[in-house]
PDB file of C-alpha atoms in Angstrom:
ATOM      1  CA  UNK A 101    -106.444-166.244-115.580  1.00 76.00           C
ATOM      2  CA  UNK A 102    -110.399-166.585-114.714  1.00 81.00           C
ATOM      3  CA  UNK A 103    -110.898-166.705-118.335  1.00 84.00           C
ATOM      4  CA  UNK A 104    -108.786-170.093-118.307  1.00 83.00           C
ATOM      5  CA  UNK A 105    -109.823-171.246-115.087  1.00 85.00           C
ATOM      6  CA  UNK A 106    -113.663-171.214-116.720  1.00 87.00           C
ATOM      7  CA  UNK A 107    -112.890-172.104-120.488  1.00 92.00           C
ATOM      8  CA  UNK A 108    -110.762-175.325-119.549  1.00 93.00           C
ATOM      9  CA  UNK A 109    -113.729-177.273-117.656  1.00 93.00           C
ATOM     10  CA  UNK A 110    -116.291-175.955-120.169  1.00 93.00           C
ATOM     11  CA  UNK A 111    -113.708-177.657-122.686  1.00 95.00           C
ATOM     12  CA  UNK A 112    -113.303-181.018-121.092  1.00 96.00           C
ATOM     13  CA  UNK A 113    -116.841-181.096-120.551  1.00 96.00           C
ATOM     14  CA  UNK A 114    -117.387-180.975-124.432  1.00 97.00           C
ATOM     15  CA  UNK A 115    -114.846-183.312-125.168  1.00 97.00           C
ATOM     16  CA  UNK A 116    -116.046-185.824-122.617  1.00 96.00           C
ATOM     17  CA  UNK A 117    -119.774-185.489-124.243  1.00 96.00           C
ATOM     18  CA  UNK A 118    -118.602-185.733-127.396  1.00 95.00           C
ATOM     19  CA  UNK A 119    -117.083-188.898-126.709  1.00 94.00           C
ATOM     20  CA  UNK A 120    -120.020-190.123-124.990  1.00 93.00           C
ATOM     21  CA  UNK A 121    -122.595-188.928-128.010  1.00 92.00           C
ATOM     22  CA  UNK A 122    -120.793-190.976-130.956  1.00 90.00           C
ATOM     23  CA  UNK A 123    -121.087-194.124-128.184  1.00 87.00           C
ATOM     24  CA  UNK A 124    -124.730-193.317-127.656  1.00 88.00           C
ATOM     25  CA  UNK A 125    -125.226-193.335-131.404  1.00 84.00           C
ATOM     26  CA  UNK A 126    -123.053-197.104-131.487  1.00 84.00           C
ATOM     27  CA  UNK A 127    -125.177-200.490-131.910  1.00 83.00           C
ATOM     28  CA  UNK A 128    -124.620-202.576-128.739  1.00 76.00           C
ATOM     29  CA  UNK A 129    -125.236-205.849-130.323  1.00 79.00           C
ATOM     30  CA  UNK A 130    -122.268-205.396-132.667  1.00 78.00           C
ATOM     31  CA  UNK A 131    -118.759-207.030-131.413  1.00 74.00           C
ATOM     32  CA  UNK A 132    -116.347-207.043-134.187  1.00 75.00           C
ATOM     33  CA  UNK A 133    -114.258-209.571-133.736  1.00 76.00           C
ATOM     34  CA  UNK A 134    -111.477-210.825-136.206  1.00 79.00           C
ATOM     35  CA  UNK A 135    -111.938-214.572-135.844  1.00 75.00           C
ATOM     36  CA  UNK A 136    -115.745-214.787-136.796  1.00 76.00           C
ATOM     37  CA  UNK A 137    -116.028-217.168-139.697  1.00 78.00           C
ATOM     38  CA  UNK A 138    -112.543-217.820-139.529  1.00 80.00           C
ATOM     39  CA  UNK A 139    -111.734-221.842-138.406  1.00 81.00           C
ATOM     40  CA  UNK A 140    -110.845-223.076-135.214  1.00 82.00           C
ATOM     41  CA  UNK A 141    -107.243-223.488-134.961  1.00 84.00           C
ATOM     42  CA  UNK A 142    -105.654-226.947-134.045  1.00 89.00           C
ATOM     43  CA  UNK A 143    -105.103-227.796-130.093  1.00 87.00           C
ATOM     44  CA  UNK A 144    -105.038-230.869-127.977  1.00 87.00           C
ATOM     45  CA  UNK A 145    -105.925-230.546-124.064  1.00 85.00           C
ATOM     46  CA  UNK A 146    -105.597-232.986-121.882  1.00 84.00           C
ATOM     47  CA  UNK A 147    -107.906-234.393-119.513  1.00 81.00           C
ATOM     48  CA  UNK A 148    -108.799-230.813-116.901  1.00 75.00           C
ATOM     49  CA  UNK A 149    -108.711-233.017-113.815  1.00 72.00           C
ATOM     50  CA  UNK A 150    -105.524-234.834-115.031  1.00 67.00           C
ATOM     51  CA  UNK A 151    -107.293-238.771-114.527  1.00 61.00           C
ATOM     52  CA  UNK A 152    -105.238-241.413-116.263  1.00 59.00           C
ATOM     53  CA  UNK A 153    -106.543-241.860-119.506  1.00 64.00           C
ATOM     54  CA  UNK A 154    -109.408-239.127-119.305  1.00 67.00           C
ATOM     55  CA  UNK A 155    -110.674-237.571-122.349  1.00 77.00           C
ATOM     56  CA  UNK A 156    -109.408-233.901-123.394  1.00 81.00           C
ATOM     57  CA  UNK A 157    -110.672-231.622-125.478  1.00 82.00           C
ATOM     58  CA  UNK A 158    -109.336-231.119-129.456  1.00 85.00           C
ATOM     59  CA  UNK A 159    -110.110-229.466-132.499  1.00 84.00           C
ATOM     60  CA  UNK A 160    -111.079-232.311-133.977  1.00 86.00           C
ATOM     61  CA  UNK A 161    -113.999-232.619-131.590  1.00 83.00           C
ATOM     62  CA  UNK A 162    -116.005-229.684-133.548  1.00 82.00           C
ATOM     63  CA  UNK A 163    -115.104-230.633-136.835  1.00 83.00           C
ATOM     64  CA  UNK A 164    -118.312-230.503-138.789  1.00 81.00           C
ATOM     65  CA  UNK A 165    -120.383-228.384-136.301  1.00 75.00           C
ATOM     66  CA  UNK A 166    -120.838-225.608-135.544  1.00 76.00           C
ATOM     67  CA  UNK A 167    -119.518-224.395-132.223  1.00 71.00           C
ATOM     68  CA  UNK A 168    -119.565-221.477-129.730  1.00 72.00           C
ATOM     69  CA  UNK A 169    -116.833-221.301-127.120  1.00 71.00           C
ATOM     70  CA  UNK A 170    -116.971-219.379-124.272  1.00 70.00           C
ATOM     71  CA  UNK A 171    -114.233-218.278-122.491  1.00 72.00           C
ATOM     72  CA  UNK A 172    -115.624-217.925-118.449  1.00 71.00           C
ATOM     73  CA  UNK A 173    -114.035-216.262-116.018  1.00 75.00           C
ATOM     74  CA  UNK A 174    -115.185-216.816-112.078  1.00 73.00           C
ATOM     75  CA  UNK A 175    -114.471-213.316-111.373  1.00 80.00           C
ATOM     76  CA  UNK A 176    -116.448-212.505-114.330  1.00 81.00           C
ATOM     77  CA  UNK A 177    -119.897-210.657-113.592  1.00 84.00           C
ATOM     78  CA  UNK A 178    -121.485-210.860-116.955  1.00 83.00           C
ATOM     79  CA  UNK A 179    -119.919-214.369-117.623  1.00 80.00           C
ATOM     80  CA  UNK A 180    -121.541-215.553-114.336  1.00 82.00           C
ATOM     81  CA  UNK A 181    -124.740-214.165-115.625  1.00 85.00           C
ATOM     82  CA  UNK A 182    -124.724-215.776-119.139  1.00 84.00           C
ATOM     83  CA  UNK A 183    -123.939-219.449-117.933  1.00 82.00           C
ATOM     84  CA  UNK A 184    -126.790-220.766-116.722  1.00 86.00           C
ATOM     85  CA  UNK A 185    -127.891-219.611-120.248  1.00 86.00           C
ATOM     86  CA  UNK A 186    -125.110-221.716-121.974  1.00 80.00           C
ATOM     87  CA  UNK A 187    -125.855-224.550-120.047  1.00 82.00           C
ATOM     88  CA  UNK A 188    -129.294-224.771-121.283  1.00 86.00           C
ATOM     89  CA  UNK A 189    -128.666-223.891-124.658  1.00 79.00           C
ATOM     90  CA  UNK A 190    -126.143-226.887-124.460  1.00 72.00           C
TER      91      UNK A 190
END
């Protein structure tokens, strides 16, 4: 029994290092994603503020460019940190 009792840790302690040594050896900068290069599909917003005949947002408005959307969240830390970036790169 005080075999197990000191094997088991020892065990999960390897395991848990393991897993953190093949994310140590993982580029960062890489995000795969399945919808890079792929187009933007069709939509049609309305107006956010809902003002009588205000402007929305639709696919159509990118076609031709090219386009990064963001998708912010207020509760967001690292999207709260990369908007005033976005804004300027606007």
């Amino acid at each position: 029994m005080r075999r197990l009792a000191f094997i088991v840790p020892v065990v999960v302690f390897l395991a848990i290092a393991a897993v953190m040594a093949v994310g140590l050896g993982r580029d960062p900068k890489v995000l795969p994603s399945m919808l890079i290069g792929k187009p933007l599909p069709v939509f049609n917003l309305p107006d956010v503020r809902g003002a009588t005949g205000g402007r929305g947002l639709a696919s159509s408005d990118f076609q031709g460019k090219p386009g990064l959307i963001n998708v912010f969240a207020s509760w967001c830390v690292s999207c709260r940190i990369e908007h005033p970036f976005l804004m300027r790169l606007k």
